[in-house]
PDB file of C-alpha atoms and ligand atoms in Angstrom:
ATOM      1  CA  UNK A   6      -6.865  15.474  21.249  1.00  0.00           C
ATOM      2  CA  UNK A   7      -3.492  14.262  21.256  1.00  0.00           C
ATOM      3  CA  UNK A   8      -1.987  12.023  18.717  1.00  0.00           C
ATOM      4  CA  UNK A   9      -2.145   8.003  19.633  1.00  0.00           C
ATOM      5  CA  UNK A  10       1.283   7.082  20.478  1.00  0.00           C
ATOM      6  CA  UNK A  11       2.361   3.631  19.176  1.00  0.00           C
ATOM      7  CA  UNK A  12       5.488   1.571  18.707  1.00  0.00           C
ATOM      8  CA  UNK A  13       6.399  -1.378  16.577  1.00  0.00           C
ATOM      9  CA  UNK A  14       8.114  -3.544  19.305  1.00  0.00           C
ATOM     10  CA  UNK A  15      10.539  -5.829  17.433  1.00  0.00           C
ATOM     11  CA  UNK A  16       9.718  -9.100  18.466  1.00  0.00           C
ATOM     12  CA  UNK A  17       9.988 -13.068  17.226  1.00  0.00           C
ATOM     13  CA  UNK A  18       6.559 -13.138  15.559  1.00  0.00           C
ATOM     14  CA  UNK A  19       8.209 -10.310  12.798  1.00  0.00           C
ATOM     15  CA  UNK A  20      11.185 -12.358  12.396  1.00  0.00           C
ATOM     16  CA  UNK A  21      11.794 -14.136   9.218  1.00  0.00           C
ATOM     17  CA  UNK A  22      14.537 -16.305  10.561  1.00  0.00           C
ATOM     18  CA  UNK A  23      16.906 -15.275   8.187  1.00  0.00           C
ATOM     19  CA  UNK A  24      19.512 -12.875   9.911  1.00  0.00           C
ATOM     20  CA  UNK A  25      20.067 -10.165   6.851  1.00  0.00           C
ATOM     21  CA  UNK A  26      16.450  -9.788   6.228  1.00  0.00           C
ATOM     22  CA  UNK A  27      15.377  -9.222   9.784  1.00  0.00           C
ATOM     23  CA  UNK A  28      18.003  -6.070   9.768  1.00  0.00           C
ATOM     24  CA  UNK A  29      16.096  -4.806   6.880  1.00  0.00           C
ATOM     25  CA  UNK A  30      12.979  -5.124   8.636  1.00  0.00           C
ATOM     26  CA  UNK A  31      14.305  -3.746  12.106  1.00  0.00           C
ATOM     27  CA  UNK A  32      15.890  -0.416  10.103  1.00  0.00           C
ATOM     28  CA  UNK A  33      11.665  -0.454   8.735  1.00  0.00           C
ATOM     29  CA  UNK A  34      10.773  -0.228  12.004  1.00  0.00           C
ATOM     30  CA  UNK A  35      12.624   2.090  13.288  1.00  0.00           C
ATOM     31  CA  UNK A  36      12.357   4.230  10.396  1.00  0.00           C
ATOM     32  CA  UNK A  37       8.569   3.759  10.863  1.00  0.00           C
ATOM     33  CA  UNK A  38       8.743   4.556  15.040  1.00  0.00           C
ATOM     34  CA  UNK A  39      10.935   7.611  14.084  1.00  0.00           C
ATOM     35  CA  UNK A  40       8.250   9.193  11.547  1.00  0.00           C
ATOM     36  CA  UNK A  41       5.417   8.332  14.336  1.00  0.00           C
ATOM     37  CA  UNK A  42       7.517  10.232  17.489  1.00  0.00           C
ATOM     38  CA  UNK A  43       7.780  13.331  15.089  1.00  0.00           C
ATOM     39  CA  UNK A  44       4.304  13.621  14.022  1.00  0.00           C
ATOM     40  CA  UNK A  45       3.421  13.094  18.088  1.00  0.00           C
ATOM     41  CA  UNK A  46       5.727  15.858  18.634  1.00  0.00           C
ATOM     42  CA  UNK A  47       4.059  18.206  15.844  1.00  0.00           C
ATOM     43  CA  UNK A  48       7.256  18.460  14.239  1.00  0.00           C
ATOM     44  CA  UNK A  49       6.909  21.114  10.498  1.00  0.00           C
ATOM     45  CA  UNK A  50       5.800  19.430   7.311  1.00  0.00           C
ATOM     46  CA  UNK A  51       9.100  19.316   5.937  1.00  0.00           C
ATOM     47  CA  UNK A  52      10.485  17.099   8.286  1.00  0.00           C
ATOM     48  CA  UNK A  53       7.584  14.443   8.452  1.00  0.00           C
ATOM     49  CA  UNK A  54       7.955  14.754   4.520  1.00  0.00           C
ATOM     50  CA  UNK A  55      11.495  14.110   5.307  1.00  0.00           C
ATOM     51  CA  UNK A  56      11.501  10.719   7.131  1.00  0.00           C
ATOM     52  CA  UNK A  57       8.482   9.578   4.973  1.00  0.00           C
ATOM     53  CA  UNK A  58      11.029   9.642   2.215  1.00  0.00           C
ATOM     54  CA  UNK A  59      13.457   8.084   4.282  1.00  0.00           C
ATOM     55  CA  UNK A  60      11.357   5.643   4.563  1.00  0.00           C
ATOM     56  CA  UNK A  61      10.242   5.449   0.683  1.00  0.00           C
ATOM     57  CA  UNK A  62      14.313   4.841   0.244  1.00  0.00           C
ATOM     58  CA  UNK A  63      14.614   2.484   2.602  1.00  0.00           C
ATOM     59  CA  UNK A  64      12.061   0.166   1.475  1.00  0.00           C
ATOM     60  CA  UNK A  65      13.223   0.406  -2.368  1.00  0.00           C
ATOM     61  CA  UNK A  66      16.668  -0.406  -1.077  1.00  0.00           C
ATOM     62  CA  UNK A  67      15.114  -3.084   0.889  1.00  0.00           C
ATOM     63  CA  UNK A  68      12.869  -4.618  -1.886  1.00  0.00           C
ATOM     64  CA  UNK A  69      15.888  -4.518  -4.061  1.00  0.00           C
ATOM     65  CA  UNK A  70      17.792  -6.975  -1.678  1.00  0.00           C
ATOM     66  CA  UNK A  71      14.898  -8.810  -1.310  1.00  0.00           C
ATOM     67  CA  UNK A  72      14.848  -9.425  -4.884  1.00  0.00           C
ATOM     68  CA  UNK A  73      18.320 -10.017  -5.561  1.00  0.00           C
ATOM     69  CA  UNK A  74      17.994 -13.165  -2.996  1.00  0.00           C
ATOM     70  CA  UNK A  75      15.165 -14.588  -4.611  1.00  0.00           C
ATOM     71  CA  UNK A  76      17.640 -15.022  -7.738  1.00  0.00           C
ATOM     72  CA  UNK A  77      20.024 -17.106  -5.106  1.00  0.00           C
ATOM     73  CA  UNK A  78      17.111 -19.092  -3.678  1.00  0.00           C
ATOM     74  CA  UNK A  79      15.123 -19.572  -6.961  1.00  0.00           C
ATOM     75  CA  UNK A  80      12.699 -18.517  -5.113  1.00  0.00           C
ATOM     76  CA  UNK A  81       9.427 -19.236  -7.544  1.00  0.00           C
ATOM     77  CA  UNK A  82       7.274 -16.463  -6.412  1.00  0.00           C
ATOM     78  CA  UNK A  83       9.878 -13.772  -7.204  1.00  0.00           C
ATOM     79  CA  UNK A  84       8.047 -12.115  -9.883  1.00  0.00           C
ATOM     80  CA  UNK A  85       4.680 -11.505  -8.011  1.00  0.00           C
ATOM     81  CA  UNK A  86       6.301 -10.634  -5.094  1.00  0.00           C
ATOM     82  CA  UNK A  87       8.108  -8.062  -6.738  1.00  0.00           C
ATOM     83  CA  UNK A  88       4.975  -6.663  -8.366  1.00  0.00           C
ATOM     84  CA  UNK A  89       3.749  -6.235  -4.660  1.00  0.00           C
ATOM     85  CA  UNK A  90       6.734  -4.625  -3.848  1.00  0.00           C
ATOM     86  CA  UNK A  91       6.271  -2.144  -6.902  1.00  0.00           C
ATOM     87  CA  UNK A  92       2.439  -1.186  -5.822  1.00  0.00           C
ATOM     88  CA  UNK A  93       3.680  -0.627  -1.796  1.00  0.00           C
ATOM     89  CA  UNK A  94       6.227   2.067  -3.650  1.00  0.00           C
ATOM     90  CA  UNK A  95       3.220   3.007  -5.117  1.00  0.00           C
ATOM     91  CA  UNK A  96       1.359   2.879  -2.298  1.00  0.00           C
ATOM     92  CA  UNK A  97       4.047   5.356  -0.078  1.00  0.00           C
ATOM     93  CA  UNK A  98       4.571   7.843  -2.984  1.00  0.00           C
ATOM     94  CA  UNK A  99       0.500   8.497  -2.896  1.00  0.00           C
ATOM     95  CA  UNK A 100       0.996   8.559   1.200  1.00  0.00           C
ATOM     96  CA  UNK A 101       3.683  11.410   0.726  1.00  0.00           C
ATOM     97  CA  UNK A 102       2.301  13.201  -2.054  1.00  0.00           C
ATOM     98  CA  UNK A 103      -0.734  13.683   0.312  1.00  0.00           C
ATOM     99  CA  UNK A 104       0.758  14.782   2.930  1.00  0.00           C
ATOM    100  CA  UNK A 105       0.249  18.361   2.292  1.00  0.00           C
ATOM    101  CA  UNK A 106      -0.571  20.379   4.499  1.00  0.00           C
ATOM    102  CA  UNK A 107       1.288  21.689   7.803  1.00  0.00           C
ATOM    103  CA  UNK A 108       0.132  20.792  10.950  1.00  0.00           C
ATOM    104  CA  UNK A 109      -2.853  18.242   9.502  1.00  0.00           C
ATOM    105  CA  UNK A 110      -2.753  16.468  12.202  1.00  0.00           C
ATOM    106  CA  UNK A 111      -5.670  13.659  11.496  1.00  0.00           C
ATOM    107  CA  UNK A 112      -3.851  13.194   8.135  1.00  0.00           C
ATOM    108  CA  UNK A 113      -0.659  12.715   9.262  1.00  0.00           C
ATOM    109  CA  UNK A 114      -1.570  10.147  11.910  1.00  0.00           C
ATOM    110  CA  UNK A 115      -3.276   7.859   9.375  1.00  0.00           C
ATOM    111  CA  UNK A 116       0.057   8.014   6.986  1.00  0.00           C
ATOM    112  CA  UNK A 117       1.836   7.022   9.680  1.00  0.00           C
ATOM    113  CA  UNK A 118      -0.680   4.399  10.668  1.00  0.00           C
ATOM    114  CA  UNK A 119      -1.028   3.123   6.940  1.00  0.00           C
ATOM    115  CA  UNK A 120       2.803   2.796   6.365  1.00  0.00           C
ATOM    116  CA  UNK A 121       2.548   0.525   9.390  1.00  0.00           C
ATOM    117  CA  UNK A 122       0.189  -1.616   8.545  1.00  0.00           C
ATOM    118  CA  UNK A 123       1.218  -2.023   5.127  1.00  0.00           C
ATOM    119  CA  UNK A 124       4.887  -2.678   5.449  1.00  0.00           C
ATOM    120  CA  UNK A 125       3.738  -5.058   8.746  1.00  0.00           C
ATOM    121  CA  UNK A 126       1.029  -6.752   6.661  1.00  0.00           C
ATOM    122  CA  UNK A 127       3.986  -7.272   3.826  1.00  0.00           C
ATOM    123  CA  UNK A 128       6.028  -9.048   6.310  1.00  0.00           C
ATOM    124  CA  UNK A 129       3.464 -11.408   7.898  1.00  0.00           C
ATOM    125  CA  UNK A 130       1.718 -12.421   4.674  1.00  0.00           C
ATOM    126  CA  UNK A 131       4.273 -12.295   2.146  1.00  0.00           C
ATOM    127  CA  UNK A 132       8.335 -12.353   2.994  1.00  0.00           C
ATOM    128  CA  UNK A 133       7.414 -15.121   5.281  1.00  0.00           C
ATOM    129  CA  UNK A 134       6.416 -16.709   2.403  1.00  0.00           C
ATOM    130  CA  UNK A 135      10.189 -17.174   1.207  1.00  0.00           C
ATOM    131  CA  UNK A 136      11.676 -18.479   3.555  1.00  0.00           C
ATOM    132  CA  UNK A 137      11.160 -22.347   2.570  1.00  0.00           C
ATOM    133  CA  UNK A 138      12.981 -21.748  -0.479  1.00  0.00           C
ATOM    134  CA  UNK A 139      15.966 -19.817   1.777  1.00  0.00           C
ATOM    135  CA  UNK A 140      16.086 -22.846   3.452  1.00  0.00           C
ATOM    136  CA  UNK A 141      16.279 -25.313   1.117  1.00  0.00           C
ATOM    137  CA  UNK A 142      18.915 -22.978  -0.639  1.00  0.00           C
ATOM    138  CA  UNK A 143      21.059 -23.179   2.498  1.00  0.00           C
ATOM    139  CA  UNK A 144      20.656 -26.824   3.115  1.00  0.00           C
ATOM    140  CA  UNK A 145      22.092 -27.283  -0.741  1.00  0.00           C
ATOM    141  CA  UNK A 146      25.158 -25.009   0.154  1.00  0.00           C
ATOM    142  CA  UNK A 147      25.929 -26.745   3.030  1.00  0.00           C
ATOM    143  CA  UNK A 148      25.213 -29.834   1.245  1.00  0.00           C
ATOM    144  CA  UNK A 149      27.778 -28.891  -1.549  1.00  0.00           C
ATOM    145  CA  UNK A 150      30.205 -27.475   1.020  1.00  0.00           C
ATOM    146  CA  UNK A 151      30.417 -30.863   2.798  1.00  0.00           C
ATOM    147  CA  UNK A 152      31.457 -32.863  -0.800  1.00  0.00           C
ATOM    148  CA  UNK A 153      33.916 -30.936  -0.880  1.00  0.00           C
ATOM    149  CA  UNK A 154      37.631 -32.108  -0.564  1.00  0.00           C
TER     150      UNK A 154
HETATM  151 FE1  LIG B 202      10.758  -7.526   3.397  1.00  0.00          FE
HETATM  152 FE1  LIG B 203       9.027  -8.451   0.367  1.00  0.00          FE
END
Protein backbone atom coordinates (compact mmCIF):
# COMPACT_ATOMS: atom_id res chain seq x y z
CA UNK A 1 0.00 0.00 0.00
CA UNK A 2 1.63 3.15 -0.48
CA UNK A 3 2.13 5.76 2.11
CA UNK A 4 -0.79 8.67 2.22
CA UNK A 5 0.79 11.66 0.87
CA UNK A 6 -0.18 14.92 2.67
CA UNK A 7 0.90 18.52 2.90
CA UNK A 8 0.40 21.27 5.40
CA UNK A 9 -0.63 24.10 2.94
CA UNK A 10 0.28 27.37 4.70
CA UNK A 11 -2.69 29.28 4.68
CA UNK A 12 -4.57 32.38 6.73
CA UNK A 13 -6.51 30.10 9.10
CA UNK A 14 -2.67 29.03 10.67
CA UNK A 15 -1.71 32.53 10.86
CA UNK A 16 -1.36 34.17 14.15
CA UNK A 17 -1.20 37.65 12.77
CA UNK A 18 1.89 38.40 14.24
CA UNK A 19 4.68 38.40 11.45
CA UNK A 20 7.77 36.68 13.58
CA UNK A 21 5.64 33.97 14.90
CA UNK A 22 4.07 32.92 11.65
CA UNK A 23 7.91 32.33 10.33
CA UNK A 24 8.29 30.04 13.19
CA UNK A 25 5.31 28.24 12.31
CA UNK A 26 5.98 28.19 8.40
CA UNK A 27 9.84 26.72 9.15
CA UNK A 28 7.26 23.89 11.41
CA UNK A 29 5.71 23.21 8.47
CA UNK A 30 8.05 22.76 6.29
CA UNK A 31 10.14 20.91 8.58
CA UNK A 32 7.01 18.75 9.10
CA UNK A 33 6.27 18.38 4.93
CA UNK A 34 10.05 17.54 4.62
CA UNK A 35 9.95 14.51 7.25
CA UNK A 36 6.50 13.33 5.45
CA UNK A 37 8.15 13.40 1.55
CA UNK A 38 11.06 11.21 3.03
CA UNK A 39 9.12 8.64 4.75
CA UNK A 40 6.84 8.55 1.23
CA UNK A 41 10.03 8.05 -0.46
CA UNK A 42 11.22 5.12 2.00
CA UNK A 43 14.17 7.02 2.74
CA UNK A 44 16.79 4.71 5.73
CA UNK A 45 15.99 5.14 9.39
CA UNK A 46 18.71 7.39 9.97
CA UNK A 47 17.54 10.03 7.96
CA UNK A 48 13.77 10.07 9.09
CA UNK A 49 15.50 9.99 12.65
CA UNK A 50 17.36 12.85 11.26
CA UNK A 51 14.65 15.43 10.33
CA UNK A 52 12.49 14.20 13.32
CA UNK A 53 15.24 15.78 15.34
CA UNK A 54 15.32 18.62 13.20
CA UNK A 55 12.21 19.04 13.99
CA UNK A 56 12.56 18.34 17.95
CA UNK A 57 15.21 21.49 17.59
CA UNK A 58 13.18 23.51 15.85
CA UNK A 59 10.29 23.50 18.04
CA UNK A 60 12.51 24.00 21.35
CA UNK A 61 14.03 26.94 19.55
CA UNK A 62 10.61 27.94 18.67
CA UNK A 63 8.96 27.51 22.16
CA UNK A 64 11.87 29.40 23.51
CA UNK A 65 10.92 32.56 21.41
CA UNK A 66 7.60 32.00 22.14
CA UNK A 67 8.34 32.33 25.68
CA UNK A 68 10.65 35.07 25.68
CA UNK A 69 7.62 37.27 24.07
CA UNK A 70 5.25 36.39 26.57
CA UNK A 71 7.75 38.29 29.07
CA UNK A 72 7.28 41.50 26.53
CA UNK A 73 3.51 41.07 26.31
CA UNK A 74 2.86 40.01 29.97
CA UNK A 75 1.20 37.66 28.52
CA UNK A 76 -0.78 35.95 31.73
CA UNK A 77 -0.94 32.47 30.49
CA UNK A 78 2.85 32.19 30.02
CA UNK A 79 3.45 29.66 32.57
CA UNK A 80 0.84 27.01 31.42
CA UNK A 81 1.58 27.52 28.09
CA UNK A 82 5.01 26.77 28.63
CA UNK A 83 4.19 23.60 30.54
CA UNK A 84 2.38 22.56 27.22
CA UNK A 85 5.24 23.37 25.40
CA UNK A 86 7.46 21.14 27.80
CA UNK A 87 4.98 17.89 27.42
CA UNK A 88 4.91 18.41 23.20
CA UNK A 89 9.00 18.06 23.75
CA UNK A 90 7.93 15.31 25.59
CA UNK A 91 5.61 14.24 23.37
CA UNK A 92 8.35 14.25 20.09
CA UNK A 93 11.22 12.67 22.13
CA UNK A 94 8.71 9.47 22.81
CA UNK A 95 7.77 9.86 18.81
CA UNK A 96 11.61 9.52 17.98
CA UNK A 97 12.66 7.20 20.50
CA UNK A 98 10.03 4.87 18.83
CA UNK A 99 10.93 5.12 15.76
CA UNK A 100 13.01 2.10 15.64
CA UNK A 101 12.97 0.11 13.26
CA UNK A 102 14.04 0.46 9.41
CA UNK A 103 11.64 0.44 6.91
CA UNK A 104 8.39 0.31 9.55
CA UNK A 105 6.48 1.77 7.39
CA UNK A 106 2.88 1.89 9.38
CA UNK A 107 4.97 3.36 12.26
CA UNK A 108 6.57 5.88 10.58
CA UNK A 109 3.46 7.25 8.89
CA UNK A 110 1.64 7.75 12.21
CA UNK A 111 4.88 9.80 13.68
CA UNK A 112 4.65 11.79 10.97
CA UNK A 113 0.90 12.09 11.22
CA UNK A 114 1.07 12.71 15.12
CA UNK A 115 3.77 15.50 14.88
CA UNK A 116 1.19 17.09 12.61
CA UNK A 117 -1.55 17.09 14.45
CA UNK A 118 0.04 17.99 17.54
CA UNK A 119 2.13 20.94 16.57
CA UNK A 120 -1.25 22.03 14.27
CA UNK A 121 -3.55 21.42 17.25
CA UNK A 122 -0.86 23.71 19.38
CA UNK A 123 -1.32 26.46 16.99
CA UNK A 124 -5.14 26.55 16.63
CA UNK A 125 -5.96 26.05 20.31
CA UNK A 126 -3.25 27.60 22.09
CA UNK A 127 -0.68 30.37 20.39
CA UNK A 128 -3.80 31.88 19.09
CA UNK A 129 -4.57 32.32 22.41
CA UNK A 130 -1.79 35.15 22.80
CA UNK A 131 -2.32 37.18 20.55
CA UNK A 132 -4.78 39.68 22.51
CA UNK A 133 -2.12 40.37 24.84
CA UNK A 134 0.47 40.99 21.58
CA UNK A 135 -1.88 43.37 20.68
CA UNK A 136 -2.53 45.27 23.43
CA UNK A 137 1.37 45.25 23.94
CA UNK A 138 1.75 46.91 20.54
CA UNK A 139 -1.02 49.37 20.91
CA UNK A 140 0.97 50.57 24.34
CA UNK A 141 4.28 50.94 22.26
CA UNK A 142 2.80 52.83 19.78
CA UNK A 143 0.94 54.60 22.36
CA UNK A 144 4.26 55.54 24.20
CA UNK A 145 6.04 56.17 20.89
CA UNK A 146 3.49 58.88 19.96
CA UNK A 147 4.15 60.97 23.60
CA UNK A 148 7.12 61.17 22.67
CA UNK A 149 8.92 64.53 21.81
FE1 LIG B 1 3.93 28.41 18.33
FE1 LIG C 1 3.11 27.86 21.80
Amino acid sequence: MEPPIWKIEWSDALSVGIPAIDEDHKRFARLINELNRSIVDRAELAEVRRRLQLIIDDAGQHFAHEERLFKDWMYPDSESHAAIHARIIGKLHSILSNIAYPHHEAQWISAGLQIKAVLIEHILKEDVKYTQSYRIHRESVATHLLRLP
